[in-house]
Coordinates of C-alpha atoms and ligand atoms in Angstrom, one line a residue:
M1 CA 118.8 9.6 -142.3
A2 CA 117.0 7.9 -139.4
K3 CA 113.2 7.7 -139.8
K4 CA 111.3 9.9 -137.4
A5 CA 108.4 8.6 -135.4
F6 CA 106.1 10.7 -133.3
I7 CA 104.2 8.8 -130.5
T8 CA 101.4 10.3 -128.5
G9 CA 100.7 8.5 -125.2
I10 CA 104.4 7.9 -124.7
L11 CA 104.1 7.6 -120.8
G12 CA 101.3 5.0 -120.9
Q13 CA 101.6 1.3 -121.4
D14 CA 101.9 0.9 -125.2
G15 CA 104.0 4.0 -125.8
P16 CA 107.1 2.7 -124.1
Y17 CA 106.9 -0.7 -125.8
L18 CA 106.5 0.8 -129.2
A19 CA 109.2 3.4 -128.6
K20 CA 111.6 0.6 -127.6
L21 CA 110.8 -1.4 -130.7
L22 CA 111.3 1.7 -133.0
L23 CA 114.5 2.7 -131.2
E24 CA 115.9 -0.8 -131.8
K25 CA 115.0 -0.3 -135.5
G26 CA 117.1 2.9 -135.6
Y27 CA 114.2 5.4 -135.5
K28 CA 114.4 8.8 -133.9
V29 CA 111.5 8.8 -131.5
Y30 CA 109.6 11.9 -130.4
G31 CA 107.1 11.5 -127.5
L32 CA 104.3 13.8 -126.7
I33 CA 104.0 14.8 -123.1
R34 CA 101.5 17.2 -121.6
R35 CA 102.3 19.9 -119.2
Y36 CA 102.8 18.4 -115.8
S37 CA 104.1 19.7 -112.5
N38 CA 105.7 16.2 -112.2
P39 CA 105.7 13.8 -115.2
N40 CA 105.8 10.1 -114.5
F41 CA 108.5 8.2 -116.4
D42 CA 108.2 4.9 -114.5
N43 CA 107.0 2.9 -117.5
L44 CA 109.9 4.2 -119.7
N45 CA 112.3 3.6 -116.9
F46 CA 111.0 0.0 -116.6
L47 CA 112.1 -0.6 -120.2
G48 CA 115.3 1.4 -119.8
I49 CA 114.7 3.9 -122.6
T50 CA 113.9 7.1 -120.8
N51 CA 116.9 9.0 -122.1
Q52 CA 116.6 7.7 -125.6
V53 CA 113.3 9.5 -126.4
D54 CA 113.0 13.1 -127.4
Y55 CA 110.1 14.7 -125.5
V56 CA 107.9 17.4 -127.1
E57 CA 105.2 19.3 -125.2
G58 CA 101.6 19.5 -126.3
D59 CA 98.1 18.2 -125.5
M60 CA 95.6 16.2 -127.5
N61 CA 93.0 18.9 -126.5
D62 CA 95.2 21.7 -127.9
E63 CA 94.8 21.8 -131.7
A64 CA 97.5 24.4 -132.2
S65 CA 100.1 22.4 -130.2
L66 CA 99.6 19.4 -132.5
Y67 CA 99.7 21.5 -135.7
H68 CA 102.9 23.1 -134.6
L69 CA 104.5 19.7 -133.8
I70 CA 103.6 18.1 -137.1
K71 CA 104.7 21.1 -139.0
T72 CA 108.1 21.3 -137.3
L73 CA 108.9 17.6 -136.8
L74 CA 107.6 16.4 -140.2
P75 CA 107.6 12.8 -138.9
D76 CA 107.6 9.8 -141.2
E77 CA 105.2 8.0 -138.9
V78 CA 102.7 9.2 -136.3
Y79 CA 101.3 6.6 -133.8
N80 CA 98.3 8.1 -132.0
L81 CA 98.2 6.1 -128.7
A82 CA 97.1 9.0 -126.4
A83 CA 93.6 8.5 -124.9
Q84 CA 91.4 8.7 -121.9
S85 CA 91.6 4.9 -122.1
F86 CA 89.8 3.7 -119.0
V87 CA 86.3 2.6 -119.9
A88 CA 84.8 3.0 -116.5
S89 CA 85.9 6.6 -116.2
S90 CA 84.4 7.4 -119.6
F91 CA 80.9 7.0 -118.1
S92 CA 81.5 9.8 -115.6
Q93 CA 83.7 11.9 -117.9
A94 CA 82.2 11.4 -121.3
K95 CA 83.0 14.9 -122.7
L96 CA 86.6 14.8 -121.7
T97 CA 86.8 11.3 -123.2
T98 CA 85.3 12.5 -126.4
E99 CA 87.6 15.5 -126.6
V100 CA 90.8 13.5 -126.2
N101 CA 89.8 10.3 -128.1
S102 CA 87.7 11.7 -130.9
L103 CA 88.8 15.3 -131.5
G104 CA 92.5 14.6 -130.7
P105 CA 92.9 12.2 -133.7
L106 CA 90.9 14.6 -135.9
F107 CA 93.4 17.4 -135.0
L108 CA 96.3 15.1 -135.9
L109 CA 94.8 14.1 -139.2
N110 CA 94.2 17.7 -140.1
A111 CA 97.7 18.6 -139.1
I112 CA 99.0 15.8 -141.5
K113 CA 96.7 16.9 -144.3
F114 CA 97.8 20.6 -144.0
F115 CA 101.5 20.3 -143.1
S116 CA 102.9 16.9 -143.8
P117 CA 100.7 14.9 -146.2
T118 CA 103.2 12.0 -146.7
T119 CA 103.3 11.3 -143.0
K120 CA 101.8 7.9 -142.2
F121 CA 99.2 7.7 -139.4
Y122 CA 98.3 4.9 -137.0
Q123 CA 95.1 5.2 -134.9
A124 CA 94.8 3.1 -131.8
S125 CA 91.3 1.7 -132.3
T126 CA 89.9 -0.9 -130.1
S127 CA 87.8 -4.1 -129.7
E128 CA 85.6 -2.0 -127.3
M129 CA 84.0 -0.7 -130.5
F130 CA 82.4 -4.1 -131.1
G131 CA 80.8 -4.0 -127.7
L132 CA 77.8 -6.3 -127.9
K133 CA 78.5 -7.7 -131.4
N134 CA 79.5 -11.3 -131.0
D135 CA 77.4 -13.2 -133.5
D136 CA 79.6 -16.3 -133.9
G137 CA 81.7 -15.7 -130.8
F138 CA 84.5 -13.8 -132.7
Q139 CA 85.0 -10.3 -134.1
D140 CA 86.9 -9.3 -137.2
E141 CA 87.2 -6.4 -139.6
K142 CA 83.7 -7.0 -141.0
T143 CA 81.9 -7.2 -137.6
P144 CA 79.6 -4.2 -137.1
F145 CA 80.2 -1.9 -134.2
H146 CA 77.9 -1.6 -131.2
P147 CA 79.9 0.4 -128.6
R148 CA 78.7 0.1 -125.0
S149 CA 80.5 3.1 -123.3
P150 CA 81.3 6.7 -124.1
Y151 CA 84.9 5.4 -124.6
G152 CA 83.8 2.9 -127.2
V153 CA 81.6 5.6 -128.9
S154 CA 84.5 8.1 -129.0
K155 CA 86.8 5.5 -130.6
V156 CA 84.2 4.7 -133.3
Y157 CA 84.3 8.4 -134.3
A158 CA 88.1 8.3 -134.5
Y159 CA 88.0 5.0 -136.5
W160 CA 85.8 6.5 -139.2
M161 CA 87.6 9.8 -139.3
T162 CA 90.8 7.8 -140.0
V163 CA 89.1 5.9 -142.8
N164 CA 87.6 9.1 -144.1
F165 CA 91.0 10.9 -144.3
R166 CA 92.4 7.9 -146.2
E167 CA 89.5 7.9 -148.7
A168 CA 89.0 11.7 -149.0
Y169 CA 92.6 12.9 -149.1
G170 CA 94.7 9.8 -149.8
I171 CA 96.5 10.0 -146.5
F172 CA 98.2 6.8 -145.3
A173 CA 96.0 6.3 -142.3
S174 CA 95.4 2.9 -140.7
N175 CA 93.4 1.6 -137.8
G176 CA 94.7 -1.1 -135.5
I177 CA 91.7 -2.7 -133.8
L178 CA 93.5 -4.1 -130.9
F179 CA 92.0 -6.4 -128.3
N180 CA 93.0 -6.1 -124.7
H181 CA 96.8 -6.3 -124.2
E182 CA 98.6 -6.2 -120.9
S183 CA 102.0 -6.2 -119.3
P184 CA 103.9 -5.5 -116.1
I185 CA 103.5 -1.7 -116.9
R186 CA 99.7 -1.9 -117.4
G187 CA 97.9 0.9 -115.5
K188 CA 96.7 -0.3 -112.0
Q189 CA 93.1 0.6 -112.7
F190 CA 92.7 -2.1 -115.4
V191 CA 91.5 -5.4 -114.1
T192 CA 94.6 -7.5 -115.0
R193 CA 97.1 -5.3 -113.2
K194 CA 94.7 -4.6 -110.4
I195 CA 94.5 -8.4 -109.8
T196 CA 98.3 -9.1 -110.1
D197 CA 99.1 -6.1 -107.9
G198 CA 96.4 -7.2 -105.4
V199 CA 97.6 -10.8 -105.4
A200 CA 101.2 -9.8 -104.8
K201 CA 100.2 -7.6 -101.8
I202 CA 98.1 -10.5 -100.3
K203 CA 100.9 -12.9 -100.8
L204 CA 103.3 -10.6 -99.0
G205 CA 100.8 -9.9 -96.2
L206 CA 100.4 -6.2 -97.2
S207 CA 96.7 -6.6 -97.9
K208 CA 93.8 -8.9 -97.0
E209 CA 91.3 -8.5 -99.8
L210 CA 90.9 -7.8 -103.5
R211 CA 87.7 -5.9 -104.5
L212 CA 86.4 -6.5 -108.0
G213 CA 83.3 -6.1 -110.1
N214 CA 82.0 -8.5 -112.8
L215 CA 84.0 -11.7 -112.8
D216 CA 82.1 -13.2 -115.7
A217 CA 83.3 -10.7 -118.4
R218 CA 85.5 -12.5 -121.0
R219 CA 88.4 -10.8 -122.7
D220 CA 91.0 -11.8 -125.4
W221 CA 94.1 -10.9 -123.4
G222 CA 97.5 -10.7 -125.1
Y223 CA 100.9 -9.2 -124.3
A224 CA 101.5 -5.5 -125.2
G225 CA 105.1 -6.3 -126.3
D226 CA 103.7 -8.5 -129.1
Y227 CA 101.0 -6.0 -130.1
V228 CA 103.2 -3.0 -130.8
K229 CA 104.9 -5.1 -133.5
A230 CA 101.5 -5.2 -135.3
M231 CA 101.3 -1.4 -135.0
Y232 CA 104.7 -1.0 -136.6
L233 CA 103.9 -3.5 -139.4
M234 CA 100.7 -1.7 -140.3
L235 CA 102.7 1.4 -141.3
Q236 CA 105.2 -0.6 -143.3
Q237 CA 102.6 -1.9 -145.8
E238 CA 102.3 -0.6 -149.3
K239 CA 98.7 0.5 -148.6
P240 CA 96.9 1.8 -145.5
D241 CA 94.2 -0.6 -144.1
D242 CA 92.5 -1.6 -140.9
F243 CA 93.4 -4.7 -138.9
V244 CA 92.0 -6.7 -136.0
V245 CA 94.8 -7.8 -133.6
G246 CA 94.2 -10.4 -130.9
T247 CA 95.0 -13.9 -129.8
G248 CA 91.8 -15.7 -130.8
E249 CA 91.4 -17.1 -127.3
N250 CA 89.5 -15.6 -124.4
H251 CA 89.2 -16.1 -120.6
S252 CA 86.9 -14.7 -117.9
V253 CA 88.0 -12.3 -115.2
R254 CA 87.4 -15.2 -112.8
E255 CA 89.9 -17.4 -114.7
F256 CA 92.5 -14.6 -114.5
V257 CA 92.0 -14.2 -110.8
E258 CA 92.2 -18.0 -110.2
L259 CA 95.4 -18.3 -112.2
A260 CA 97.0 -15.2 -110.6
F261 CA 96.4 -16.6 -107.1
K262 CA 97.6 -20.1 -108.1
T263 CA 100.9 -18.5 -109.4
V264 CA 101.7 -17.5 -105.8
G265 CA 100.5 -20.9 -104.4
I266 CA 97.1 -19.8 -103.1
S267 CA 94.2 -22.1 -104.2
D268 CA 91.4 -20.8 -102.0
W269 CA 91.2 -17.4 -103.8
Q270 CA 87.5 -16.9 -103.0
K271 CA 88.6 -16.1 -99.4
Y272 CA 90.2 -12.9 -100.6
V273 CA 88.0 -11.7 -103.4
V274 CA 85.1 -9.3 -102.5
I275 CA 82.5 -8.4 -105.1
D276 CA 82.0 -4.7 -104.9
P277 CA 79.2 -3.1 -107.0
Q278 CA 81.2 0.1 -107.4
F279 CA 83.4 -1.7 -109.9
K280 CA 80.5 -2.9 -112.1
R281 CA 79.6 -0.8 -115.2
P282 CA 76.3 0.8 -116.3
A283 CA 76.7 -1.2 -119.6
E284 CA 79.1 -4.1 -119.9
V285 CA 80.9 -5.7 -122.8
P286 CA 80.5 -9.3 -122.0
D287 CA 82.6 -11.3 -124.4
L288 CA 85.4 -10.3 -126.8
K289 CA 87.4 -12.7 -129.0
A290 CA 89.5 -11.8 -132.1
R291 CA 89.6 -13.4 -135.4
A292 CA 93.0 -11.9 -136.5
D293 CA 93.4 -13.9 -139.7
K294 CA 94.0 -10.8 -141.8
A295 CA 96.8 -9.6 -139.6
K296 CA 98.4 -13.0 -139.8
K297 CA 98.1 -13.2 -143.5
V298 CA 98.9 -9.6 -144.6
L299 CA 101.2 -8.5 -141.8
G300 CA 102.7 -11.8 -141.0
W301 CA 101.9 -11.0 -137.3
Q302 CA 101.5 -13.7 -134.6
P303 CA 101.2 -13.2 -130.9
K304 CA 104.0 -15.1 -129.0
V305 CA 103.0 -14.8 -125.3
K306 CA 100.2 -17.0 -124.2
F307 CA 97.7 -16.4 -121.4
P308 CA 99.4 -18.4 -118.6
E309 CA 102.7 -16.8 -119.4
L310 CA 101.2 -13.4 -119.3
V311 CA 99.6 -13.9 -115.9
K312 CA 102.8 -15.3 -114.5
M313 CA 104.9 -12.4 -115.9
M314 CA 102.6 -9.8 -114.4
V315 CA 102.3 -11.4 -111.0
E316 CA 106.1 -12.0 -110.7
A317 CA 106.8 -8.4 -111.7
D318 CA 104.5 -7.1 -109.0
L319 CA 105.9 -9.4 -106.4
K320 CA 109.4 -8.2 -107.2
R321 CA 108.4 -4.5 -107.0
Y322 CA 107.0 -5.0 -103.4
Q323 CA 109.9 -7.2 -102.4
E324 CA 112.4 -4.5 -103.5
K325 CA 110.6 -1.8 -101.6
Ligands
NAP1 P1 97.3 4.2 -121.4 O1 98.3 3.4 -120.6 O2 96.1 4.7 -120.7 O3 98.1 5.5 -122.0 C1 97.4 6.5 -122.6 C2 98.3 7.7 -122.7 O4 97.5 8.8 -123.2 C3 98.8 8.2 -121.4 O5 100.2 8.3 -121.5 C4 98.2 9.6 -121.2 O6 99.1 10.6 -120.7 C5 98.0 10.0 -122.7 N1 97.0 11.1 -122.7 C6 95.7 11.1 -122.2 N2 95.1 12.3 -122.4 C7 96.0 13.1 -123.0 C8 96.0 14.4 -123.5 N3 94.9 15.2 -123.4 N4 97.1 14.9 -124.2 C9 98.2 14.1 -124.3 N5 98.3 12.8 -123.9 C10 97.2 12.3 -123.2 O7 96.8 3.4 -122.6 P2 97.5 2.2 -123.4 O8 97.0 0.9 -122.7 O9 98.9 2.4 -123.5 O10 96.7 2.2 -124.8 C11 97.3 3.0 -125.9 C12 96.1 3.3 -126.8 O11 95.6 2.1 -127.3 C13 95.0 4.1 -126.2 O12 94.5 5.0 -127.2 C14 93.9 3.0 -125.9 O13 92.6 3.6 -125.9 C15 94.2 2.1 -127.1 N6 93.9 0.7 -126.8 C16 94.4 0.0 -125.8 C17 94.2 -1.3 -125.6 C18 94.8 -2.0 -124.4 O14 94.3 -3.2 -124.1 N7 95.8 -1.5 -123.7 C19 93.4 -2.0 -126.5 C20 92.9 -1.3 -127.6 C21 93.1 0.0 -127.8 P3 99.4 10.8 -119.2 O15 100.5 9.8 -118.9 O16 99.8 12.2 -119.2 O17 98.2 10.5 -118.4
GDD2 N1 88.9 -2.2 -114.3 C1 88.2 -3.1 -113.7 N2 88.2 -3.2 -112.3 N3 87.5 -4.0 -114.4 C2 86.9 -5.0 -113.8 C3 86.9 -5.1 -112.4 C4 87.6 -4.1 -111.6 O1 87.6 -4.1 -110.4 N4 86.1 -6.2 -112.0 C5 85.7 -6.7 -113.2 N5 86.1 -6.0 -114.2 C6 85.8 -6.3 -115.6 C7 85.3 -5.1 -116.4 O2 83.9 -4.9 -116.1 C8 85.5 -5.5 -117.8 O3 84.5 -6.4 -118.3 C9 86.8 -6.4 -117.7 O4 87.0 -6.6 -116.3 C10 88.0 -5.7 -118.3 O5 88.1 -4.4 -117.7 P1 89.4 -3.4 -118.0 O6 90.6 -4.2 -117.6 O7 89.1 -2.1 -117.3 O8 89.5 -3.3 -119.6 P2 88.4 -3.0 -120.7 O9 88.2 -4.3 -121.4 O10 87.2 -2.3 -120.1 O11 89.1 -2.0 -121.6 C11 90.5 -2.2 -122.0 O12 90.6 -2.9 -123.2 C12 90.0 -2.2 -124.3 C13 90.1 -3.1 -125.5 O13 89.1 -4.0 -125.5 C14 91.2 -0.8 -122.0 O14 92.6 -0.9 -122.2 C15 90.6 0.0 -123.2 O15 91.4 1.2 -123.4 C16 90.8 -0.9 -124.5 O16 90.3 -0.2 -125.6

């Protein structure tokens, strides 16, 4: 019998990469989609797996829909990737962010506890929870949290609820504390894709400028295709646990911009970049860098794609998209 995986956030960035990995391993994959007038399958299409996923309807805000799905699907593994995941929007929509990111995982954990207690649960936790904490320049599983946005705060709640269900009810529930990971199907609001999309348009004469906020922020950027392997590995362990996942190397937004322009042969990038205060945040996370030794040791996980390769992959994909249009 094929193993059953239930993925929330199937239409986002990570959902399709994870679904592809699990399908290749022979899983039956169920993907949660909300009620839409017109759902967007572009990311699944990009990976060529749209017709291989079974779609089930529900919403992270609708407790009963999640109870019903866990009760009827009885999945072996649940990967909770759904979120209001854009940090900037969480400042203006803090309540919505909390409902989806904090209560949503609680509903799923309750559903597992009541209806399918042997189901394994993965929670998409985030380096954003560390926020300001950066004592020796790195963050790992022992670093205290100091979230700097309603998004970060909402994810801290879900992190601890996951730990609590593990400790209180013996549920196999693990947190993946993932640092920023990107790909050609990253949402265009996030800075990496905004840059690579903007650079492609400038290169092809479709745009004249790229408006950005804080160029000094530093992130530990990896490739989503590598990171979903860590999610899968966490649920294959004997015991549930929490793991930091990142490359251990970070770069500034400025470095990302410079390299993206260089990829298309533009060296005077300053000519095109406009600093626009609307893209700065009320509270910033200045510097994130992972110490992922535990993931390496226990999971045997290593990232493959390095920063220059990631930037190149994303710029080339955006150029191709516009050239094909
Ligand atoms: P993403 O592209 O923003 O995808 C999030 C998904 O959540 C979307 O498909 C969205 O559905 C779905 N969603 C939002 N609200 C929902 C609701 N009320 N009911 C059902 N589905 C809902 O995010 P991602 O980059 O793939 O990240 C996956 C997860 O990892 C998120 O939880 C994120 O917070 C976390 N994370 C991401 C990173 C990163 O660097 N990418 C790092 C650490 C943690 P629609 O398509 O319908 O909008
Ligand atoms: N989005 C955006 N747009 N960010 C900008 C811009 C801009 O125009 N200009 C500068 N930045 C800076 C932000 O201020 C931030 O410091 C950095 O670029 C990265 O921003 P995002 O790409 O939006 O990602 P994030 O780090 O805030 O959050 C992402 O990573 C988290 C993991 O650390 C998201 O994927 C979260 O869901 C995830 O948890």
